mmCIF file of C-alpha atoms in Angstrom:
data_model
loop_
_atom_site.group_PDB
_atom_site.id
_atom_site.type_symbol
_atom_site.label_atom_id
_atom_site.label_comp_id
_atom_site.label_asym_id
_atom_site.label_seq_id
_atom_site.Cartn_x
_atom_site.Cartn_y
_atom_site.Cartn_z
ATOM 1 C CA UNK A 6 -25.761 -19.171 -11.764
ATOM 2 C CA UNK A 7 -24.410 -15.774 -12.878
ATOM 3 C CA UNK A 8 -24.504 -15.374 -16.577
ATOM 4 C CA UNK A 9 -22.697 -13.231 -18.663
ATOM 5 C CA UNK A 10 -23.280 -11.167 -21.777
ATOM 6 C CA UNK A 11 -20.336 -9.453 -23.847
ATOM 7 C CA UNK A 12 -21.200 -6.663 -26.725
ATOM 8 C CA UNK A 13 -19.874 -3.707 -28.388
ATOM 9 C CA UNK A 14 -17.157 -5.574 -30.457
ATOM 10 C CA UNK A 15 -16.088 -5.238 -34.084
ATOM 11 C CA UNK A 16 -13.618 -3.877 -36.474
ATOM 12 C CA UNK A 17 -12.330 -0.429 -35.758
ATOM 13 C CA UNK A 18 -9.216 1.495 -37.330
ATOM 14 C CA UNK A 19 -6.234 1.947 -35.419
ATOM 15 C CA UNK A 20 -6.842 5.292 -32.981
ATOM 16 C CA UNK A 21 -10.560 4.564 -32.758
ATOM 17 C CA UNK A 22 -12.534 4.042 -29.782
ATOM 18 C CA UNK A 23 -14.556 0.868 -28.757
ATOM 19 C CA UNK A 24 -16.705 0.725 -25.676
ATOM 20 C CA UNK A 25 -17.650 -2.933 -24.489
ATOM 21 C CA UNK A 26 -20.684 -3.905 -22.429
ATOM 22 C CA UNK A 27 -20.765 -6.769 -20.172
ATOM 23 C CA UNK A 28 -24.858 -7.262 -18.866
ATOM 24 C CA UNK A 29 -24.299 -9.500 -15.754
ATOM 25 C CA UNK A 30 -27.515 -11.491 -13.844
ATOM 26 C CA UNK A 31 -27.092 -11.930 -9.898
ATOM 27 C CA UNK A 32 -29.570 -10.227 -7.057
ATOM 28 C CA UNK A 33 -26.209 -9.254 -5.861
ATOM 29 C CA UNK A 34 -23.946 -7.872 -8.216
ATOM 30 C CA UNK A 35 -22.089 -5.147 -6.343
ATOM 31 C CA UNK A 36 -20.249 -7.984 -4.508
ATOM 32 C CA UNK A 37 -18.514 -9.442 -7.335
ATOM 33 C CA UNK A 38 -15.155 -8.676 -8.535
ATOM 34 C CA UNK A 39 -15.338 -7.607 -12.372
ATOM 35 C CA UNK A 40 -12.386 -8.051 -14.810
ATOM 36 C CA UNK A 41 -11.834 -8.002 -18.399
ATOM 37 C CA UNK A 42 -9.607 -10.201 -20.520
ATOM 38 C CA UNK A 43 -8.457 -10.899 -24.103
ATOM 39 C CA UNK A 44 -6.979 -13.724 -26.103
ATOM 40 C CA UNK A 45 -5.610 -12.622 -29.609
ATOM 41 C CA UNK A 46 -4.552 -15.996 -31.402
ATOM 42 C CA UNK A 47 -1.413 -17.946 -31.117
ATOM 43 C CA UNK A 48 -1.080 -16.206 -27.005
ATOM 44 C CA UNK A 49 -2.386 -16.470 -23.858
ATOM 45 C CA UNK A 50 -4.954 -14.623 -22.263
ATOM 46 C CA UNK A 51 -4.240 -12.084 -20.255
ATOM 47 C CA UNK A 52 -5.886 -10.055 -17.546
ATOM 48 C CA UNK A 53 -7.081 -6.581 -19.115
ATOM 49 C CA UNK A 54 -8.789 -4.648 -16.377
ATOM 50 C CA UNK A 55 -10.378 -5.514 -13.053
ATOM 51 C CA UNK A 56 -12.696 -3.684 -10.919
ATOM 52 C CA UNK A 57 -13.849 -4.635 -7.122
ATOM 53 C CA UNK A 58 -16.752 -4.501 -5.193
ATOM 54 C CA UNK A 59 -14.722 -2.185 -3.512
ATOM 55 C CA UNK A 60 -14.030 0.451 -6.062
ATOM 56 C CA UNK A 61 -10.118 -0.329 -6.679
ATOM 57 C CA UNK A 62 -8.939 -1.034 -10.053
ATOM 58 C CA UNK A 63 -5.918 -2.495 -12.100
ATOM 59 C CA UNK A 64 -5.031 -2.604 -15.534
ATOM 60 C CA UNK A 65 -2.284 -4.133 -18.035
ATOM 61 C CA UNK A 66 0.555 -2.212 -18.611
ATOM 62 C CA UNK A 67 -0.028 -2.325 -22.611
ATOM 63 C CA UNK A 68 -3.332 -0.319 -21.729
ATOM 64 C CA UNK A 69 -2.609 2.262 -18.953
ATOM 65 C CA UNK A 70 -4.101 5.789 -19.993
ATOM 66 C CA UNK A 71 -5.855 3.969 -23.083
ATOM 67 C CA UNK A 72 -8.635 2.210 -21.021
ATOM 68 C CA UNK A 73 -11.241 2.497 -18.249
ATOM 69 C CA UNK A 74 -12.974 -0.072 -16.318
ATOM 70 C CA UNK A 75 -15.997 1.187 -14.801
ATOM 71 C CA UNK A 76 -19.381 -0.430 -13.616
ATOM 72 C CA UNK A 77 -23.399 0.365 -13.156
ATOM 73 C CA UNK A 78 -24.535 -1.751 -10.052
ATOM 74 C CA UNK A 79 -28.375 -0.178 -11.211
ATOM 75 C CA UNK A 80 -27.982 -1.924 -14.426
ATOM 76 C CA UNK A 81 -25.748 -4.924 -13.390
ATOM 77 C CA UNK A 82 -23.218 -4.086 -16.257
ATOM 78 C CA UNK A 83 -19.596 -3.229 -16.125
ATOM 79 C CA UNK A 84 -18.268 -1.866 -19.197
ATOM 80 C CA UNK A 85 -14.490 -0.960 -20.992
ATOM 81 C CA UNK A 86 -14.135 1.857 -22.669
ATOM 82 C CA UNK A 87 -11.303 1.680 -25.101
ATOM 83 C CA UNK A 88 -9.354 4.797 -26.766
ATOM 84 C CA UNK A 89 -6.422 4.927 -28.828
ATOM 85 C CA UNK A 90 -6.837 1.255 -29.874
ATOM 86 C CA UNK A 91 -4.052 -0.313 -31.797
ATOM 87 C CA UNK A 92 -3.348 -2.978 -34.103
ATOM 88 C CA UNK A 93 -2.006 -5.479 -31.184
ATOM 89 C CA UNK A 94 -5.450 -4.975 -29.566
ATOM 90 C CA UNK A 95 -6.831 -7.020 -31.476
ATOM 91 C CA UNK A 96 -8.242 -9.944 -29.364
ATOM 92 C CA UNK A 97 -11.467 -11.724 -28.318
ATOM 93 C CA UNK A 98 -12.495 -10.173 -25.344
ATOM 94 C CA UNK A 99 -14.233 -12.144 -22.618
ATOM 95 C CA UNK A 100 -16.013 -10.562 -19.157
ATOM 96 C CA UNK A 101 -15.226 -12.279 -15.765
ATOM 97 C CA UNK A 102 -17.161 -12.226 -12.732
ATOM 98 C CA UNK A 103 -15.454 -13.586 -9.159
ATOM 99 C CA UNK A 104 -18.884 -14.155 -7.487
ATOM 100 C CA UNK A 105 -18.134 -15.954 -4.155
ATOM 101 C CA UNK A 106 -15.573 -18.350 -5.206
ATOM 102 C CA UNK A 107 -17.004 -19.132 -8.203
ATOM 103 C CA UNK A 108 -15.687 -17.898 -11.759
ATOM 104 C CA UNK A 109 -17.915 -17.169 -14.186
ATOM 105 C CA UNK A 110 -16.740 -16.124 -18.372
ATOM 106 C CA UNK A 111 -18.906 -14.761 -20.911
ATOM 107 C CA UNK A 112 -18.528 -16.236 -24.302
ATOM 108 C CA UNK A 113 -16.351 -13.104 -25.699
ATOM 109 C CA UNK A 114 -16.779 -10.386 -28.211
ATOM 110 C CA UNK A 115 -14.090 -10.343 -31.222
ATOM 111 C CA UNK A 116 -11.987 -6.837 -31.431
ATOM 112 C CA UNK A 117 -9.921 -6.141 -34.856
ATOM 113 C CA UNK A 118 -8.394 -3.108 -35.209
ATOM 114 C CA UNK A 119 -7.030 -2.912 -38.544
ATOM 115 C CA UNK A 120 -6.253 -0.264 -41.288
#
């Protein structure tokens, strides 16, 4: 199974950075699809960023030109670097991995960004 690590939360002040690590397991992780959600309470989660095994990306409107998706197939870790963070951030943040069909979720890493 491919198992999922999330770090690099906590509680930042609004226009702060955050960079989040996701360390992924798999003897072939540059096939996956990587993505990045949140869920702040009382809404849905939502799809933050994704990244291929192909190099494309995507990203929520509410974060264009605040965050980056990227990913380390050496170290099997795909990361999200977050700048300019904002109140309405403020979310549990979970790492996804499309591995052949199968969906795998890490168990989330809480972002507050608060004054």
């Amino acid at each position: 199974q491919v198992q999922l690590v999330e770090s690099g939360g906590g509680l930042v002040q609004p226009g702060g950075s955050l960079r989040l690590s996701c360390a992924t397991s798999g003897r072939v992780f540059r096939f996956y699809t990587m993505g990045w959600y949140r869920q702040a309470p009382g809404k849905q989660r939502e799809l933050v960023a994704a990244f291929t095994s192909v190099g494309s990306t995507n990203y929520a409107d509410s974060v264009k030109g605040r965050f980056t998706i990227s990913r380390d197939n050496a170290k099997n870790t795909v990361y999200l670097q977050m700048n300019s963070l904002k109140p309405e951030d403020t979310a549990v943040y979970y790492c996804n991995a499309d591995a052949f069909g199968h969906d795998y979720w890490g168990q989330g890493t809480q972002v507050t960004v608060s004054s």
